[in-house]
Amino acid sequence: MKIVVIGGTGLIGSKLVKKLGEHGHEAVAAAPSSGVNSLTGEGLADALKGASVVVDVTNSPSWEDAAVLKFFETSTRNLLDYGAAAGVGHHIALSVVGTERLLESGFFRAKLAQESLIKASSIPYTIIRATQFFEFVKPIADLSTEGNKVRLPPVLFQPMAADDVASAIGRVAMSSPVNGTVEIGGPEQFRLDEAVRRDLAARKDPRQVISDPSARYYGIKVSERSLVPNDDARLGETRFEDWLNQSAKQAPKAGRQSA
Ligand SMILES: NC(=O)c1ccc[n+]([C@@H]2O[C@H](COP(=O)([O-])OP(=O)(O)OC[C@H]3O[C@@H](n4cnc5c(N)ncnc54)[C@H](OP(=O)(O)O)[C@@H]3O)[C@@H](O)[C@H]2O)c1
């Protein structure tokens, strides 16, 4: 089966392409560096020729409100238009758990616009909403840092390994479209401030994490369950503690550098 992964050079995309290849599929990593640009349409017709499945794991280079909306709207329209012309039978896109609860942010308004376009298109689809990746915990800390302090609300948080995200997408790509949304998440729930505290401690990062119910997540006011998936979410296997230990071994000098 030919599966085109748009954003196939990114964190999730590169893991997904590798996994699909290991399962014997023709997995094509499409990205601007390989001459495929979902924003301009460049290279899309050729890349999608003979494709059964398209997986969209792109991200916008800019998260500024207007830029990110333009990216996800234009890119998604192009993928759906070129996909329909090529006879693609399954369009899969990666979105975020709780998107409709996070609309104070332009990024999530753009993700919701992406989801709406997919739902309205003629191509059978599956939207996969994932919780935050373990790899994203440190960037969350960086964005909430003032001086030596990281202020975060103690809301529920159920992050997952990027590797498990890619495995879950791979399983969806090898299955029939659900024409709906599936949620995926990590195997354990934490409090957001606690998870960030553990991440920084594992990196020997000296910043102090302060639990502050009035602090925002990415500039967004969140409540107890804003970030966690429904009870029927498919859960990854990797535990945060194991991933932290593994990452610490791989990058013993990881410190305060930005994401
Ligand atoms: N971070 C989280 O915790 C989280 C949680 C749930 C869902 N998600 C979603 O997961 C998705 C993927 O995230 P990621 O971290 O894997 O992203 P990433 O590492 O930033 O990768 C983004 C990919 O998009 C490609 N891309 C950018 N502009 C493009 C264009 N015009 N045409 C085609 N490809 C383009 C990039 O190509 P180049 O390599 O050439 O730049 C790269 O391959 C995002 O949509 C995000 O919303 C993230």
PDB file of C-alpha atoms and ligand atoms in Angstrom:
ATOM      1  CA  MET A   1       0.000   0.000   0.000  1.00  0.00           C
ATOM      2  CA  LYS A   2       1.344   3.457  -0.890  1.00  0.00           C
ATOM      3  CA  ILE A   3       1.036   5.768   2.126  1.00  0.00           C
ATOM      4  CA  VAL A   4       2.145   9.386   1.753  1.00  0.00           C
ATOM      5  CA  VAL A   5       3.174  11.066   4.987  1.00  0.00           C
ATOM      6  CA  ILE A   6       2.945  14.835   4.603  1.00  0.00           C
ATOM      7  CA  GLY A   7       5.367  16.230   7.183  1.00  0.00           C
ATOM      8  CA  GLY A   8       7.266  12.949   6.927  1.00  0.00           C
ATOM      9  CA  THR A   9      10.536  14.583   8.044  1.00  0.00           C
ATOM     10  CA  GLY A  10       9.144  15.863  11.374  1.00  0.00           C
ATOM     11  CA  LEU A  11       9.201  14.346  14.869  1.00  0.00           C
ATOM     12  CA  ILE A  12       6.132  12.138  14.338  1.00  0.00           C
ATOM     13  CA  GLY A  13       6.394  11.869  10.547  1.00  0.00           C
ATOM     14  CA  SER A  14       9.900  10.403  10.490  1.00  0.00           C
ATOM     15  CA  LYS A  15       9.004   7.766  13.105  1.00  0.00           C
ATOM     16  CA  LEU A  16       5.810   6.905  11.199  1.00  0.00           C
ATOM     17  CA  VAL A  17       7.559   6.509   7.831  1.00  0.00           C
ATOM     18  CA  LYS A  18      10.059   4.118   9.436  1.00  0.00           C
ATOM     19  CA  LYS A  19       7.346   2.034  11.109  1.00  0.00           C
ATOM     20  CA  LEU A  20       5.210   1.796   7.942  1.00  0.00           C
ATOM     21  CA  GLY A  21       8.282   0.728   5.945  1.00  0.00           C
ATOM     22  CA  GLU A  22       8.995  -1.993   8.515  1.00  0.00           C
ATOM     23  CA  HIS A  23       5.444  -3.288   7.907  1.00  0.00           C
ATOM     24  CA  GLY A  24       6.181  -3.593   4.180  1.00  0.00           C
ATOM     25  CA  HIS A  25       4.318  -0.507   2.991  1.00  0.00           C
ATOM     26  CA  GLU A  26       5.580   1.992   0.449  1.00  0.00           C
ATOM     27  CA  ALA A  27       5.833   4.944   2.819  1.00  0.00           C
ATOM     28  CA  VAL A  28       6.716   8.254   1.188  1.00  0.00           C
ATOM     29  CA  ALA A  29       8.078  11.072   3.374  1.00  0.00           C
ATOM     30  CA  ALA A  30       6.766  14.285   1.809  1.00  0.00           C
ATOM     31  CA  ALA A  31       8.003  17.694   2.962  1.00  0.00           C
ATOM     32  CA  PRO A  32       9.369  20.896   1.440  1.00  0.00           C
ATOM     33  CA  SER A  33      12.892  19.426   1.608  1.00  0.00           C
ATOM     34  CA  SER A  34      11.743  16.558  -0.661  1.00  0.00           C
ATOM     35  CA  GLY A  35       9.994  18.966  -3.069  1.00  0.00           C
ATOM     36  CA  VAL A  36       6.454  18.584  -1.687  1.00  0.00           C
ATOM     37  CA  ASN A  37       4.826  21.683  -0.244  1.00  0.00           C
ATOM     38  CA  SER A  38       1.258  21.345   1.007  1.00  0.00           C
ATOM     39  CA  LEU A  39       0.937  25.121   1.350  1.00  0.00           C
ATOM     40  CA  THR A  40       1.761  25.966  -2.277  1.00  0.00           C
ATOM     41  CA  GLY A  41       0.697  22.646  -3.817  1.00  0.00           C
ATOM     42  CA  GLU A  42       4.172  22.122  -5.272  1.00  0.00           C
ATOM     43  CA  GLY A  43       4.898  18.437  -5.929  1.00  0.00           C
ATOM     44  CA  LEU A  44       1.567  17.225  -4.474  1.00  0.00           C
ATOM     45  CA  ALA A  45       0.078  15.785  -7.679  1.00  0.00           C
ATOM     46  CA  ASP A  46       3.162  13.623  -8.287  1.00  0.00           C
ATOM     47  CA  ALA A  47       3.551  12.579  -4.652  1.00  0.00           C
ATOM     48  CA  LEU A  48      -0.087  11.464  -4.338  1.00  0.00           C
ATOM     49  CA  LYS A  49      -0.181   9.474  -7.599  1.00  0.00           C
ATOM     50  CA  GLY A  50      -1.293   5.914  -6.726  1.00  0.00           C
ATOM     51  CA  ALA A  51      -1.543   6.669  -2.983  1.00  0.00           C
ATOM     52  CA  SER A  52      -4.154   4.780  -0.963  1.00  0.00           C
ATOM     53  CA  VAL A  53      -3.646   6.768   2.236  1.00  0.00           C
ATOM     54  CA  VAL A  54      -2.470  10.302   3.046  1.00  0.00           C
ATOM     55  CA  VAL A  55      -1.328  11.099   6.574  1.00  0.00           C
ATOM     56  CA  ASP A  56      -1.029  14.772   7.492  1.00  0.00           C
ATOM     57  CA  VAL A  57       1.455  15.314  10.329  1.00  0.00           C
ATOM     58  CA  THR A  58       2.600  18.762   9.224  1.00  0.00           C
ATOM     59  CA  ASN A  59       3.025  21.668  11.566  1.00  0.00           C
ATOM     60  CA  SER A  60       3.052  25.366  10.811  1.00  0.00           C
ATOM     61  CA  PRO A  61       6.453  27.076  10.912  1.00  0.00           C
ATOM     62  CA  SER A  62       4.754  30.073  12.592  1.00  0.00           C
ATOM     63  CA  TRP A  63       2.214  29.912  15.450  1.00  0.00           C
ATOM     64  CA  GLU A  64       1.205  33.563  15.052  1.00  0.00           C
ATOM     65  CA  ASP A  65      -2.626  33.642  14.884  1.00  0.00           C
ATOM     66  CA  ALA A  66      -3.111  34.616  11.217  1.00  0.00           C
ATOM     67  CA  ALA A  67      -0.128  32.623   9.932  1.00  0.00           C
ATOM     68  CA  VAL A  68      -1.075  29.372  11.634  1.00  0.00           C
ATOM     69  CA  LEU A  69      -4.700  29.636  10.471  1.00  0.00           C
ATOM     70  CA  LYS A  70      -3.572  30.294   6.901  1.00  0.00           C
ATOM     71  CA  PHE A  71      -1.177  27.342   7.091  1.00  0.00           C
ATOM     72  CA  PHE A  72      -3.668  24.726   8.285  1.00  0.00           C
ATOM     73  CA  GLU A  73      -6.557  25.982   6.111  1.00  0.00           C
ATOM     74  CA  THR A  74      -4.578  26.281   2.876  1.00  0.00           C
ATOM     75  CA  SER A  75      -2.504  23.172   3.403  1.00  0.00           C
ATOM     76  CA  THR A  76      -5.538  21.033   4.324  1.00  0.00           C
ATOM     77  CA  ARG A  77      -7.575  22.317   1.345  1.00  0.00           C
ATOM     78  CA  ASN A  78      -4.693  21.460  -0.979  1.00  0.00           C
ATOM     79  CA  LEU A  79      -4.253  17.978   0.488  1.00  0.00           C
ATOM     80  CA  LEU A  80      -7.976  17.260   0.189  1.00  0.00           C
ATOM     81  CA  ASP A  81      -8.262  18.655  -3.356  1.00  0.00           C
ATOM     82  CA  TYR A  82      -5.172  16.882  -4.699  1.00  0.00           C
ATOM     83  CA  GLY A  83      -6.105  13.785  -2.674  1.00  0.00           C
ATOM     84  CA  ALA A  84      -9.595  13.607  -4.200  1.00  0.00           C
ATOM     85  CA  ALA A  85      -8.129  14.041  -7.704  1.00  0.00           C
ATOM     86  CA  ALA A  86      -5.653  11.201  -7.043  1.00  0.00           C
ATOM     87  CA  GLY A  87      -8.383   8.879  -5.687  1.00  0.00           C
ATOM     88  CA  VAL A  88      -6.988   8.716  -2.160  1.00  0.00           C
ATOM     89  CA  GLY A  89      -9.192   6.409  -0.045  1.00  0.00           C
ATOM     90  CA  HIS A  90      -8.235   7.499   3.480  1.00  0.00           C
ATOM     91  CA  HIS A  91      -7.153  10.923   4.746  1.00  0.00           C
ATOM     92  CA  ILE A  92      -5.647  10.880   8.233  1.00  0.00           C
ATOM     93  CA  ALA A  93      -4.689  13.975  10.215  1.00  0.00           C
ATOM     94  CA  LEU A  94      -3.060  14.393  13.610  1.00  0.00           C
ATOM     95  CA  SER A  95      -4.807  16.872  15.884  1.00  0.00           C
ATOM     96  CA  VAL A  96      -4.826  17.573  19.609  1.00  0.00           C
ATOM     97  CA  VAL A  97      -7.024  16.274  22.454  1.00  0.00           C
ATOM     98  CA  GLY A  98      -9.202  19.052  23.851  1.00  0.00           C
ATOM     99  CA  THR A  99      -8.872  21.303  20.789  1.00  0.00           C
ATOM    100  CA  GLU A 100     -12.391  22.724  21.264  1.00  0.00           C
ATOM    101  CA  ARG A 101     -11.536  23.559  24.916  1.00  0.00           C
ATOM    102  CA  LEU A 102      -8.399  25.508  23.965  1.00  0.00           C
ATOM    103  CA  LEU A 103      -9.781  27.976  21.429  1.00  0.00           C
ATOM    104  CA  GLU A 104      -8.366  30.985  23.260  1.00  0.00           C
ATOM    105  CA  SER A 105      -5.231  30.139  21.269  1.00  0.00           C
ATOM    106  CA  GLY A 106      -4.940  30.820  17.534  1.00  0.00           C
ATOM    107  CA  PHE A 107      -3.079  27.531  17.141  1.00  0.00           C
ATOM    108  CA  PHE A 108      -6.086  25.517  18.311  1.00  0.00           C
ATOM    109  CA  ARG A 109      -8.520  27.608  16.255  1.00  0.00           C
ATOM    110  CA  ALA A 110      -6.389  26.617  13.268  1.00  0.00           C
ATOM    111  CA  LYS A 111      -6.440  22.922  14.254  1.00  0.00           C
ATOM    112  CA  LEU A 112     -10.244  23.073  14.573  1.00  0.00           C
ATOM    113  CA  ALA A 113     -10.470  24.678  11.116  1.00  0.00           C
ATOM    114  CA  GLN A 114      -8.311  21.837   9.774  1.00  0.00           C
ATOM    115  CA  GLU A 115     -10.628  19.245  11.350  1.00  0.00           C
ATOM    116  CA  SER A 116     -13.760  20.963   9.931  1.00  0.00           C
ATOM    117  CA  LEU A 117     -12.368  20.955   6.391  1.00  0.00           C
ATOM    118  CA  ILE A 118     -11.572  17.241   6.641  1.00  0.00           C
ATOM    119  CA  LYS A 119     -15.057  16.416   7.974  1.00  0.00           C
ATOM    120  CA  ALA A 120     -16.674  18.364   5.119  1.00  0.00           C
ATOM    121  CA  SER A 121     -14.606  16.731   2.368  1.00  0.00           C
ATOM    122  CA  SER A 122     -15.620  13.782   0.213  1.00  0.00           C
ATOM    123  CA  ILE A 123     -12.600  11.660   1.207  1.00  0.00           C
ATOM    124  CA  PRO A 124     -13.115   9.005   3.924  1.00  0.00           C
ATOM    125  CA  TYR A 125     -11.089  10.128   6.929  1.00  0.00           C
ATOM    126  CA  THR A 126      -9.835   9.540  10.439  1.00  0.00           C
ATOM    127  CA  ILE A 127      -8.879  12.438  12.708  1.00  0.00           C
ATOM    128  CA  ILE A 128      -6.508  11.334  15.464  1.00  0.00           C
ATOM    129  CA  ARG A 129      -6.386  13.585  18.490  1.00  0.00           C
ATOM    130  CA  ALA A 130      -3.292  13.029  20.633  1.00  0.00           C
ATOM    131  CA  THR A 131      -2.390  14.387  24.044  1.00  0.00           C
ATOM    132  CA  GLN A 132       0.880  16.320  24.470  1.00  0.00           C
ATOM    133  CA  PHE A 133       4.022  14.413  23.537  1.00  0.00           C
ATOM    134  CA  PHE A 134       6.605  13.710  26.284  1.00  0.00           C
ATOM    135  CA  GLU A 135       9.016  15.569  23.998  1.00  0.00           C
ATOM    136  CA  PHE A 136       6.796  18.656  24.406  1.00  0.00           C
ATOM    137  CA  VAL A 137       6.979  18.831  28.220  1.00  0.00           C
ATOM    138  CA  LYS A 138      10.217  20.818  28.268  1.00  0.00           C
ATOM    139  CA  PRO A 139       8.961  23.367  25.704  1.00  0.00           C
ATOM    140  CA  ILE A 140       5.905  23.821  27.957  1.00  0.00           C
ATOM    141  CA  ALA A 141       8.278  24.635  30.822  1.00  0.00           C
ATOM    142  CA  ASP A 142      10.286  27.017  28.636  1.00  0.00           C
ATOM    143  CA  LEU A 143       7.158  28.949  27.674  1.00  0.00           C
ATOM    144  CA  SER A 144       6.049  29.284  31.303  1.00  0.00           C
ATOM    145  CA  THR A 145       9.404  30.389  32.684  1.00  0.00           C
ATOM    146  CA  GLU A 146      10.101  33.725  34.315  1.00  0.00           C
ATOM    147  CA  GLY A 147      13.563  34.008  35.790  1.00  0.00           C
ATOM    148  CA  ASN A 148      14.168  30.744  37.590  1.00  0.00           C
ATOM    149  CA  LYS A 149      10.482  29.961  38.143  1.00  0.00           C
ATOM    150  CA  VAL A 150       8.027  27.962  36.046  1.00  0.00           C
ATOM    151  CA  ARG A 151       4.387  28.652  36.961  1.00  0.00           C
ATOM    152  CA  LEU A 152       1.837  26.084  35.846  1.00  0.00           C
ATOM    153  CA  PRO A 153      -1.721  25.162  36.791  1.00  0.00           C
ATOM    154  CA  PRO A 154      -2.121  21.765  38.538  1.00  0.00           C
ATOM    155  CA  VAL A 155      -4.612  20.464  35.954  1.00  0.00           C
ATOM    156  CA  LEU A 156      -4.790  16.834  34.798  1.00  0.00           C
ATOM    157  CA  PHE A 157      -2.291  15.917  32.112  1.00  0.00           C
ATOM    158  CA  GLN A 158      -1.853  12.603  30.239  1.00  0.00           C
ATOM    159  CA  PRO A 159       1.146  12.958  27.924  1.00  0.00           C
ATOM    160  CA  MET A 160       2.466  10.215  25.636  1.00  0.00           C
ATOM    161  CA  ALA A 161       5.673   9.256  23.841  1.00  0.00           C
ATOM    162  CA  ALA A 162       6.052  10.447  20.241  1.00  0.00           C
ATOM    163  CA  ASP A 163       6.978   6.866  19.417  1.00  0.00           C
ATOM    164  CA  ASP A 164       3.577   5.655  20.684  1.00  0.00           C
ATOM    165  CA  VAL A 165       1.850   8.436  18.705  1.00  0.00           C
ATOM    166  CA  ALA A 166       3.537   7.182  15.528  1.00  0.00           C
ATOM    167  CA  SER A 167       2.579   3.548  16.315  1.00  0.00           C
ATOM    168  CA  ALA A 168      -1.056   4.548  16.854  1.00  0.00           C
ATOM    169  CA  ILE A 169      -1.162   6.481  13.572  1.00  0.00           C
ATOM    170  CA  GLY A 170       0.420   3.509  11.814  1.00  0.00           C
ATOM    171  CA  ARG A 171      -2.352   1.210  13.078  1.00  0.00           C
ATOM    172  CA  VAL A 172      -4.999   3.676  11.862  1.00  0.00           C
ATOM    173  CA  ALA A 173      -3.276   3.920   8.460  1.00  0.00           C
ATOM    174  CA  MET A 174      -3.509   0.140   8.076  1.00  0.00           C
ATOM    175  CA  SER A 175      -7.224   0.096   9.033  1.00  0.00           C
ATOM    176  CA  SER A 176     -10.419   1.341   7.416  1.00  0.00           C
ATOM    177  CA  PRO A 177     -11.358   5.015   7.849  1.00  0.00           C
ATOM    178  CA  VAL A 178     -13.670   5.640  10.825  1.00  0.00           C
ATOM    179  CA  ASN A 179     -15.069   8.884   9.378  1.00  0.00           C
ATOM    180  CA  GLY A 180     -14.743  10.347  12.832  1.00  0.00           C
ATOM    181  CA  THR A 181     -12.245  11.127  15.556  1.00  0.00           C
ATOM    182  CA  VAL A 182     -10.190   8.762  17.693  1.00  0.00           C
ATOM    183  CA  GLU A 183      -8.347   9.928  20.774  1.00  0.00           C
ATOM    184  CA  ILE A 184      -4.972   8.675  21.933  1.00  0.00           C
ATOM    185  CA  GLY A 185      -3.140   9.408  25.179  1.00  0.00           C
ATOM    186  CA  GLY A 186      -0.486   8.253  27.592  1.00  0.00           C
ATOM    187  CA  PRO A 187      -0.869   5.358  30.056  1.00  0.00           C
ATOM    188  CA  GLU A 188      -0.838   7.568  33.192  1.00  0.00           C
ATOM    189  CA  GLN A 189      -2.376  10.801  34.405  1.00  0.00           C
ATOM    190  CA  PHE A 190      -0.340  13.429  36.216  1.00  0.00           C
ATOM    191  CA  ARG A 191      -0.814  17.005  37.304  1.00  0.00           C
ATOM    192  CA  LEU A 192       0.740  19.315  34.705  1.00  0.00           C
ATOM    193  CA  ASP A 193       3.046  21.027  37.225  1.00  0.00           C
ATOM    194  CA  GLU A 194       4.141  17.644  38.602  1.00  0.00           C
ATOM    195  CA  ALA A 195       5.018  16.247  35.162  1.00  0.00           C
ATOM    196  CA  VAL A 196       7.069  19.339  34.331  1.00  0.00           C
ATOM    197  CA  ARG A 197       8.803  19.164  37.722  1.00  0.00           C
ATOM    198  CA  ARG A 198       9.774  15.537  37.044  1.00  0.00           C
ATOM    199  CA  ASP A 199      10.997  16.354  33.539  1.00  0.00           C
ATOM    200  CA  LEU A 200      13.219  19.204  34.744  1.00  0.00           C
ATOM    201  CA  ALA A 201      14.542  17.159  37.663  1.00  0.00           C
ATOM    202  CA  ALA A 202      15.513  14.331  35.301  1.00  0.00           C
ATOM    203  CA  ARG A 203      17.436  16.890  33.219  1.00  0.00           C
ATOM    204  CA  LYS A 204      19.049  18.380  36.344  1.00  0.00           C
ATOM    205  CA  ASP A 205      17.465  21.666  35.295  1.00  0.00           C
ATOM    206  CA  PRO A 206      17.543  24.000  38.324  1.00  0.00           C
ATOM    207  CA  ARG A 207      14.283  25.816  37.571  1.00  0.00           C
ATOM    208  CA  GLN A 208      11.641  25.734  40.304  1.00  0.00           C
ATOM    209  CA  VAL A 209       8.141  24.663  39.277  1.00  0.00           C
ATOM    210  CA  ILE A 210       5.356  26.463  41.125  1.00  0.00           C
ATOM    211  CA  SER A 211       1.835  25.112  41.245  1.00  0.00           C
ATOM    212  CA  ASP A 212      -0.376  28.103  40.485  1.00  0.00           C
ATOM    213  CA  PRO A 213      -4.091  27.550  39.730  1.00  0.00           C
ATOM    214  CA  SER A 214      -4.261  30.956  38.026  1.00  0.00           C
ATOM    215  CA  ALA A 215      -1.289  30.270  35.706  1.00  0.00           C
ATOM    216  CA  ARG A 216      -2.017  29.594  32.039  1.00  0.00           C
ATOM    217  CA  TYR A 217      -1.074  26.741  29.751  1.00  0.00           C
ATOM    218  CA  TYR A 218       0.404  28.207  26.590  1.00  0.00           C
ATOM    219  CA  GLY A 219      -1.411  31.444  27.416  1.00  0.00           C
ATOM    220  CA  ILE A 220      -4.714  29.575  27.685  1.00  0.00           C
ATOM    221  CA  LYS A 221      -6.917  29.388  30.774  1.00  0.00           C
ATOM    222  CA  VAL A 222      -7.415  25.669  31.387  1.00  0.00           C
ATOM    223  CA  SER A 223      -9.529  23.716  33.841  1.00  0.00           C
ATOM    224  CA  GLU A 224      -9.179  20.297  35.498  1.00  0.00           C
ATOM    225  CA  ARG A 225      -9.969  18.164  32.420  1.00  0.00           C
ATOM    226  CA  SER A 226      -9.116  20.501  29.504  1.00  0.00           C
ATOM    227  CA  LEU A 227      -6.058  18.486  28.450  1.00  0.00           C
ATOM    228  CA  VAL A 228      -7.122  14.896  29.087  1.00  0.00           C
ATOM    229  CA  PRO A 229      -8.821  12.509  26.667  1.00  0.00           C
ATOM    230  CA  ASN A 230     -12.142  10.681  26.949  1.00  0.00           C
ATOM    231  CA  ASP A 231     -12.370   7.312  28.734  1.00  0.00           C
ATOM    232  CA  ASP A 232     -12.341   5.432  25.413  1.00  0.00           C
ATOM    233  CA  ALA A 233      -8.958   6.846  24.321  1.00  0.00           C
ATOM    234  CA  ARG A 234      -6.414   4.355  23.002  1.00  0.00           C
ATOM    235  CA  LEU A 235      -3.442   4.448  25.364  1.00  0.00           C
ATOM    236  CA  GLY A 236       0.275   4.243  24.579  1.00  0.00           C
ATOM    237  CA  GLU A 237       2.513   1.859  26.513  1.00  0.00           C
ATOM    238  CA  THR A 238       5.554   3.976  27.337  1.00  0.00           C
ATOM    239  CA  ARG A 239       5.631   5.298  30.892  1.00  0.00           C
ATOM    240  CA  PHE A 240       6.902   8.820  31.459  1.00  0.00           C
ATOM    241  CA  GLU A 241       9.490   7.716  34.051  1.00  0.00           C
ATOM    242  CA  ASP A 242      10.987   5.147  31.652  1.00  0.00           C
ATOM    243  CA  TRP A 243      11.106   7.684  28.836  1.00  0.00           C
ATOM    244  CA  LEU A 244      12.784  10.243  31.110  1.00  0.00           C
ATOM    245  CA  ASN A 245      15.409   7.691  32.183  1.00  0.00           C
ATOM    246  CA  GLN A 246      16.044   6.725  28.567  1.00  0.00           C
ATOM    247  CA  SER A 247      16.263  10.372  27.428  1.00  0.00           C
ATOM    248  CA  ALA A 248      18.594  11.258  30.300  1.00  0.00           C
ATOM    249  CA  LYS A 249      20.940   8.466  29.171  1.00  0.00           C
ATOM    250  CA  GLN A 250      20.861   9.692  25.584  1.00  0.00           C
ATOM    251  CA  ALA A 251      21.362  13.387  26.440  1.00  0.00           C
ATOM    252  CA  PRO A 252      23.176  13.547  29.786  1.00  0.00           C
ATOM    253  CA  LYS A 253      24.006  17.217  29.333  1.00  0.00           C
ATOM    254  CA  ALA A 254      20.478  18.386  28.484  1.00  0.00           C
ATOM    255  CA  GLY A 255      19.881  21.608  30.356  1.00  0.00           C
ATOM    256  CA  ARG A 256      18.262  24.953  29.718  1.00  0.00           C
ATOM    257  CA  GLN A 257      18.543  25.103  25.923  1.00  0.00           C
ATOM    258  CA  SER A 258      15.256  25.868  24.187  1.00  0.00           C
ATOM    259  CA  ALA A 259      13.215  23.276  22.280  1.00  0.00           C
TER     260      ALA A 259
HETATM  261  N1  LIG B   1       3.461  18.797  20.237  1.00  0.00           N
HETATM  262  C1  LIG B   1       2.497  18.071  20.773  1.00  0.00           C
HETATM  263  O1  LIG B   1       2.537  17.716  21.972  1.00  0.00           O
HETATM  264  C2  LIG B   1       1.309  17.653  19.927  1.00  0.00           C
HETATM  265  C3  LIG B   1       0.261  16.952  20.517  1.00  0.00           C
HETATM  266  C4  LIG B   1      -0.794  16.503  19.713  1.00  0.00           C
HETATM  267  C5  LIG B   1      -0.778  16.760  18.342  1.00  0.00           C
HETATM  268  N2  LIG B   1       0.275  17.464  17.776  1.00  0.00           N
HETATM  269  C6  LIG B   1       0.254  17.702  16.329  1.00  0.00           C
HETATM  270  O2  LIG B   1       1.227  16.871  15.707  1.00  0.00           O
HETATM  271  C7  LIG B   1       1.528  17.407  14.419  1.00  0.00           C
HETATM  272  C8  LIG B   1       2.984  17.104  14.063  1.00  0.00           C
HETATM  273  O3  LIG B   1       3.842  17.538  15.099  1.00  0.00           O
HETATM  274  P1  LIG B   1       5.424  17.315  15.030  1.00  0.00           P
HETATM  275  O4  LIG B   1       5.939  17.709  16.383  1.00  0.00           O
HETATM  276  O5  LIG B   1       5.765  15.975  14.469  1.00  0.00           O
HETATM  277  O6  LIG B   1       5.838  18.443  13.986  1.00  0.00           O
HETATM  278  P2  LIG B   1       7.312  18.854  13.481  1.00  0.00           P
HETATM  279  O7  LIG B   1       8.364  17.965  14.086  1.00  0.00           O
HETATM  280  O8  LIG B   1       7.425  20.324  13.672  1.00  0.00           O
HETATM  281  O9  LIG B   1       7.247  18.514  11.926  1.00  0.00           O
HETATM  282  C9  LIG B   1       6.472  19.279  11.056  1.00  0.00           C
HETATM  283  C10 LIG B   1       6.569  18.683   9.673  1.00  0.00           C
HETATM  284  O10 LIG B   1       5.764  19.504   8.795  1.00  0.00           O
HETATM  285  C11 LIG B   1       6.527  19.740   7.624  1.00  0.00           C
HETATM  286  N3  LIG B   1       6.069  20.936   6.938  1.00  0.00           N
HETATM  287  C12 LIG B   1       6.148  22.236   7.336  1.00  0.00           C
HETATM  288  N4  LIG B   1       5.663  23.055   6.380  1.00  0.00           N
HETATM  289  C13 LIG B   1       5.267  22.244   5.359  1.00  0.00           C
HETATM  290  C14 LIG B   1       4.700  22.479   4.085  1.00  0.00           C
HETATM  291  N5  LIG B   1       4.435  23.723   3.653  1.00  0.00           N
HETATM  292  N6  LIG B   1       4.448  21.423   3.278  1.00  0.00           N
HETATM  293  C15 LIG B   1       4.711  20.142   3.695  1.00  0.00           C
HETATM  294  N7  LIG B   1       5.248  19.863   4.891  1.00  0.00           N
HETATM  295  C16 LIG B   1       5.527  20.891   5.714  1.00  0.00           C
HETATM  296  C17 LIG B   1       7.956  19.860   8.130  1.00  0.00           C
HETATM  297  O11 LIG B   1       8.855  19.760   7.047  1.00  0.00           O
HETATM  298  P3  LIG B   1      10.395  20.305   7.155  1.00  0.00           P
HETATM  299  O12 LIG B   1      11.131  19.254   7.929  1.00  0.00           O
HETATM  300  O13 LIG B   1      10.833  20.416   5.748  1.00  0.00           O
HETATM  301  O14 LIG B   1      10.307  21.613   7.865  1.00  0.00           O
HETATM  302  C18 LIG B   1       7.997  18.674   9.080  1.00  0.00           C
HETATM  303  O15 LIG B   1       8.185  17.481   8.354  1.00  0.00           O
HETATM  304  C19 LIG B   1       1.144  18.891  14.484  1.00  0.00           C
HETATM  305  O16 LIG B   1       0.086  19.161  13.587  1.00  0.00           O
HETATM  306  C20 LIG B   1       0.651  19.095  15.903  1.00  0.00           C
HETATM  307  O17 LIG B   1      -0.479  19.925  15.958  1.00  0.00           O
HETATM  308  C21 LIG B   1       1.297  17.901  18.534  1.00  0.00           C
END
